[in-house]
Short mmCIF file of C-alpha atoms in Angstrom, two decimals:
data_model
loop_
_atom_site.label_atom_id
_atom_site.label_comp_id
_atom_site.label_asym_id
_atom_site.label_seq_id
_atom_site.Cartn_x
_atom_site.Cartn_y
_atom_site.Cartn_z
CA MET A 147 -10.18 5.15 9.89
CA VAL A 148 -12.13 1.98 10.27
CA ARG A 149 -10.13 -1.31 9.48
CA GLY A 150 -11.35 -2.89 6.21
CA PHE A 151 -12.85 0.36 4.76
CA LYS A 152 -11.47 1.86 1.52
CA TYR A 153 -12.08 5.37 0.74
CA THR A 154 -12.61 7.40 -2.58
CA PRO A 155 -13.25 11.08 -3.23
CA TYR A 156 -16.89 11.78 -2.84
CA ASN A 157 -19.05 12.07 -6.09
CA ASP A 158 -15.98 10.71 -8.19
CA LEU A 159 -17.47 8.12 -10.39
CA ASP A 160 -14.25 6.88 -11.98
CA ALA A 161 -12.57 6.56 -8.57
CA LEU A 162 -15.46 4.47 -7.14
CA GLU A 163 -15.52 2.22 -10.23
CA LYS A 164 -11.73 1.77 -10.11
CA LEU A 165 -11.73 0.83 -6.36
CA VAL A 166 -14.47 -1.68 -6.89
CA ASP A 167 -12.32 -3.23 -9.72
CA GLU A 168 -9.10 -3.15 -7.43
CA ILE A 169 -11.01 -4.80 -4.51
CA ASN A 170 -12.46 -7.64 -6.82
CA VAL A 171 -8.90 -8.83 -7.62
CA THR A 172 -7.92 -11.68 -5.45
CA PRO A 173 -4.22 -11.79 -4.55
CA GLU A 174 -2.47 -14.93 -5.73
CA GLU A 175 -1.55 -16.04 -2.20
CA ASP A 176 -5.24 -15.82 -1.23
CA ALA A 177 -6.37 -17.69 -4.29
CA LYS A 178 -3.81 -20.33 -3.52
CA ALA A 179 -5.34 -20.74 0.04
CA GLY A 180 -8.87 -21.03 -1.37
CA ARG A 181 -9.85 -17.46 -0.64
CA LYS A 182 -11.65 -14.91 -2.75
CA ARG A 183 -11.45 -11.17 -2.28
CA GLY A 184 -14.43 -8.99 -3.27
CA VAL A 185 -16.39 -5.94 -2.41
CA ALA A 186 -18.87 -6.66 0.35
CA ALA A 187 -20.62 -3.35 0.52
CA ILE A 188 -20.44 0.47 -0.41
CA MET A 189 -21.49 2.78 2.25
CA LEU A 190 -22.26 6.28 1.42
CA GLU A 191 -23.72 9.46 2.91
CA PRO A 192 -26.57 11.10 0.78
CA LEU A 193 -25.10 14.45 2.10
CA GLN A 194 -21.66 15.08 3.57
CA GLY A 195 -21.68 17.73 6.35
CA GLU A 196 -18.02 17.62 7.56
CA GLY A 197 -16.04 20.53 6.05
CA GLY A 198 -19.00 21.96 4.40
CA ILE A 199 -22.19 20.84 2.78
CA VAL A 200 -21.48 18.45 -0.08
CA PRO A 201 -24.77 16.87 -1.69
CA GLY A 202 -24.50 13.49 -3.26
CA LYS A 203 -24.92 13.46 -6.98
CA ARG A 204 -27.61 11.26 -8.49
CA GLU A 205 -25.27 9.62 -11.19
CA TYR A 206 -22.79 8.82 -8.23
CA PHE A 207 -25.38 6.81 -6.39
CA GLU A 208 -26.84 5.30 -9.36
CA LEU A 209 -23.37 3.95 -10.16
CA ALA A 210 -22.92 2.77 -6.54
CA ARG A 211 -26.25 0.86 -6.81
CA LYS A 212 -25.22 -0.74 -10.07
CA LEU A 213 -21.85 -1.82 -8.82
CA CYS A 214 -23.42 -3.30 -5.77
CA ASP A 215 -26.02 -5.13 -7.85
CA ASP A 216 -23.39 -6.34 -10.33
CA ASN A 217 -20.94 -7.60 -7.50
CA GLY A 218 -23.52 -9.12 -5.09
CA ALA A 219 -22.68 -6.33 -2.59
CA LEU A 220 -24.86 -4.27 -0.23
CA LEU A 221 -25.58 -0.43 -0.78
CA MET A 222 -25.56 1.07 2.61
CA CYS A 223 -26.55 4.72 3.26
CA ASP A 224 -25.63 6.65 6.42
CA GLU A 225 -28.64 9.08 7.01
CA VAL A 226 -27.29 10.74 10.30
CA GLN A 227 -26.89 14.11 8.45
CA VAL A 228 -29.87 14.22 6.23
CA GLY A 229 -32.50 11.74 7.42
CA MET A 230 -35.69 12.37 9.33
CA GLY A 231 -36.88 14.94 6.87
CA ARG A 232 -33.96 17.21 6.82
CA SER A 233 -33.74 16.94 2.87
CA GLY A 234 -37.36 17.65 2.29
CA SER A 235 -38.13 13.84 2.20
CA LEU A 236 -38.02 11.47 4.96
CA TRP A 237 -34.67 9.98 3.92
CA GLY A 238 -31.80 11.59 1.93
CA HIS A 239 -31.55 8.64 -0.51
CA GLU A 240 -35.07 9.27 -1.72
CA GLN A 241 -33.75 12.60 -3.25
CA LEU A 242 -31.19 10.43 -5.31
CA GLY A 243 -33.47 7.93 -6.81
CA VAL A 244 -31.85 4.94 -5.27
CA GLU A 245 -33.00 2.27 -2.76
CA PRO A 246 -30.18 1.13 -0.25
CA ASP A 247 -30.13 -2.34 1.13
CA VAL A 248 -29.26 -0.92 4.54
CA PHE A 249 -29.42 2.54 5.99
CA THR A 250 -28.53 4.06 9.32
CA SER A 251 -30.08 7.09 10.92
#
């Protein structure tokens, strides 16, 4: 696992919202030192291909976009599995009605 990343179950709206709320709480010792903790980005795959084909749900991506907008964070989409026309549109996020700030392919 990449250091600094936190994970939630895919397509679980409640878990995503809860994790963002948890990340946005600054521990007391950090606050005393003048540091603030908060979510920097949410990174998602429009379609997960490990362990089966699991498409992203529109409402999950809409919530991720809203959480990023509300918290000054970036929405990042990993398009390796579904980009370059593999979903019927050029990019997978186009099927979900959201515009990421950053995407990889």
